[in-house]
PDB file of C-alpha atoms in Angstrom:
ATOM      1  CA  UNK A   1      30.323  31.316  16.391  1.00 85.00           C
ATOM      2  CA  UNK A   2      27.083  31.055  14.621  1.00 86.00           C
ATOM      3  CA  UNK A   3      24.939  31.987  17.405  1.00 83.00           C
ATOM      4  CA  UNK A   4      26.881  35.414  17.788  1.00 84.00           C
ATOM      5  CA  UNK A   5      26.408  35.511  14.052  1.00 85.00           C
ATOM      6  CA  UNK A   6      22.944  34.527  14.474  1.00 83.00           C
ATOM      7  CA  UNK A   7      22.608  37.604  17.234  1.00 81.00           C
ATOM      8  CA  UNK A   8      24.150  40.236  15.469  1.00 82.00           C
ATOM      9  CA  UNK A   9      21.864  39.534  12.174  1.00 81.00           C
ATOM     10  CA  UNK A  10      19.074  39.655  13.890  1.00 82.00           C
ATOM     11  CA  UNK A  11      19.991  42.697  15.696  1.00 78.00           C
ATOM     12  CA  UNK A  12      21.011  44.369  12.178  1.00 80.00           C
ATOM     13  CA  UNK A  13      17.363  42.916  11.254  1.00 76.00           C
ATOM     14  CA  UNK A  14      15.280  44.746  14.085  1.00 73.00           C
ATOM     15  CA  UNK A  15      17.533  48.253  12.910  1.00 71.00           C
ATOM     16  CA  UNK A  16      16.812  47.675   9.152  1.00 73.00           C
ATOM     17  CA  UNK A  17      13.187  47.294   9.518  1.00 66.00           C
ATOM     18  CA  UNK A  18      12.705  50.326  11.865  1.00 63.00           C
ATOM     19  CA  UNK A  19      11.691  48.175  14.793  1.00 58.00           C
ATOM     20  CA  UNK A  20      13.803  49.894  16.998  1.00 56.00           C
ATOM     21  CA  UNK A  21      11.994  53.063  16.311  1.00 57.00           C
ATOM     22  CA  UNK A  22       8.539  51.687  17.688  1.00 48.00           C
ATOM     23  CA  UNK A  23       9.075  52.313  21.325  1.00 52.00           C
ATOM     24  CA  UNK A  24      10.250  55.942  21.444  1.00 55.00           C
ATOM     25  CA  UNK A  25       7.043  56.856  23.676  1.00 53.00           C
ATOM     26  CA  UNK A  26       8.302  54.574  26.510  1.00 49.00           C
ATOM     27  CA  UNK A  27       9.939  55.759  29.698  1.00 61.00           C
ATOM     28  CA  UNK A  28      13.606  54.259  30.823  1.00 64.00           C
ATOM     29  CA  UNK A  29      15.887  51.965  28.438  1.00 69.00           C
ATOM     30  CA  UNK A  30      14.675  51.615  24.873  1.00 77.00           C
ATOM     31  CA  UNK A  31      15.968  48.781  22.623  1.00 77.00           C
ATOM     32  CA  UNK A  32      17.761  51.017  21.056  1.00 82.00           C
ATOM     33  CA  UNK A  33      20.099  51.941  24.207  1.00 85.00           C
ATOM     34  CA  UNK A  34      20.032  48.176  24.539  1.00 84.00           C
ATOM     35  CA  UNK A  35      21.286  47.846  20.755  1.00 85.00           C
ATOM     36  CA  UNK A  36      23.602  50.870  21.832  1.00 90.00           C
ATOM     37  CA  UNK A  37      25.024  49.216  24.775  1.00 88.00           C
ATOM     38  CA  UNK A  38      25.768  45.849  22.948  1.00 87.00           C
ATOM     39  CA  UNK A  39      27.387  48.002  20.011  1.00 90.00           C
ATOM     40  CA  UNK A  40      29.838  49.531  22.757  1.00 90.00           C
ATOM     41  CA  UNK A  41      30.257  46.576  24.578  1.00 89.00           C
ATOM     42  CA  UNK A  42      31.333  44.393  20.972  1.00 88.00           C
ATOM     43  CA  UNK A  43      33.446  47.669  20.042  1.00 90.00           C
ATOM     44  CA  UNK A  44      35.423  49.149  22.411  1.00 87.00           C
ATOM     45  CA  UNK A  45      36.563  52.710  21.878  1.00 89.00           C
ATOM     46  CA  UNK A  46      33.739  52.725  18.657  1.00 92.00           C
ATOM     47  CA  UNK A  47      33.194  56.150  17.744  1.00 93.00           C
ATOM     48  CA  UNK A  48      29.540  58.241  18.016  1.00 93.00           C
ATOM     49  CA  UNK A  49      29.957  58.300  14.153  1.00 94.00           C
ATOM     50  CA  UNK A  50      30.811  54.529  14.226  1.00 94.00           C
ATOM     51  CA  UNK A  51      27.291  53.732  16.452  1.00 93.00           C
ATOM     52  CA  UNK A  52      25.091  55.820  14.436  1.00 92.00           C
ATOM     53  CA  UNK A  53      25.772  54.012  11.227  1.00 91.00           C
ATOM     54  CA  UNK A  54      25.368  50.504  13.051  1.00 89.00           C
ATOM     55  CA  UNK A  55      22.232  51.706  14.199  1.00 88.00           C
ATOM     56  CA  UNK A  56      21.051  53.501  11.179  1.00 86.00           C
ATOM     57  CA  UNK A  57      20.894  56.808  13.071  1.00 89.00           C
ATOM     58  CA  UNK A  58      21.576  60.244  12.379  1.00 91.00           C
ATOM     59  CA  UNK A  59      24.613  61.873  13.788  1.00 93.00           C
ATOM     60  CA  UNK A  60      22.148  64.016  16.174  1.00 94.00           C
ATOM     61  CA  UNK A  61      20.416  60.742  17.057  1.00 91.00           C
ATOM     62  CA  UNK A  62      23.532  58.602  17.682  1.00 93.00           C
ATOM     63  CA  UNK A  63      24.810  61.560  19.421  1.00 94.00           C
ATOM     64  CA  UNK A  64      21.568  62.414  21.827  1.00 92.00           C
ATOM     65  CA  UNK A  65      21.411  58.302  22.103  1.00 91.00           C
ATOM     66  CA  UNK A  66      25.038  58.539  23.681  1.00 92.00           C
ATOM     67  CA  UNK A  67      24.409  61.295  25.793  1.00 92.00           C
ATOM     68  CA  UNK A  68      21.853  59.825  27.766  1.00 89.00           C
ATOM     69  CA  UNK A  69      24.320  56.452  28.340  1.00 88.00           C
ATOM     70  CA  UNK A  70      26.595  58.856  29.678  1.00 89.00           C
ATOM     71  CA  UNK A  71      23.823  60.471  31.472  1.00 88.00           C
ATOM     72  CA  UNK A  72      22.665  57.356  32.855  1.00 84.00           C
ATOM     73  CA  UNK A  73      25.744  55.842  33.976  1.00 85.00           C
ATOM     74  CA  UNK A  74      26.148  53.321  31.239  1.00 82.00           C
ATOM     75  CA  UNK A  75      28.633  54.912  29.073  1.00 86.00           C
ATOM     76  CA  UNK A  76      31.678  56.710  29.725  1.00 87.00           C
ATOM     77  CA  UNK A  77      33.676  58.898  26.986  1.00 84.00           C
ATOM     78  CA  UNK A  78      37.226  58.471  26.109  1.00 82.00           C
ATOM     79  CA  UNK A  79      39.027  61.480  24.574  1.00 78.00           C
ATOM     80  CA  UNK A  80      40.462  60.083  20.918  1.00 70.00           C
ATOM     81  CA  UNK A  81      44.027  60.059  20.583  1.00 66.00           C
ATOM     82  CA  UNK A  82      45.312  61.260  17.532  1.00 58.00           C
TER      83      UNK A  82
END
């Protein structure tokens, strides 16, 4: 649907422009965890590696980012099967 489409753009926007990097000095959720939680939410069973290159992250970043969902109660980890 184009307002989805619409969504997700604009998200991919926000990442691509380093907006999401301008609030790092602010306590609690961060639009990144928000952009994090909507990533999860669209993609179940997505991958750390999978997150961190939809959020132009690192590997430590995307990894640190998921660790304090967990943390927080707002993520939960599945072990892959392979």
């Amino acid at each position: 649907d184009r307002i989805d489409a619409l969504r997700q753009n604009s998200r991919k926007l926000v990442r691509e422009l380093g907006i999401i990097q301008l609030d790092k000095s602010l306590k609690g959720p961060t639009v990144e965890h928000c952009h994090a939680i909507i990533e999860i939410g669209q993609t179940p069973g997505i991958t750390v590696s999978q997150l961190g290159e939809l959020l132009l992250l690192s590997q430590s970043q995307a990894s640190r980012l998921v660790q304090k969902l967990i943390t927080s109660g707002v993520a939960t980890v599945k072990e892959a099967v392979d």
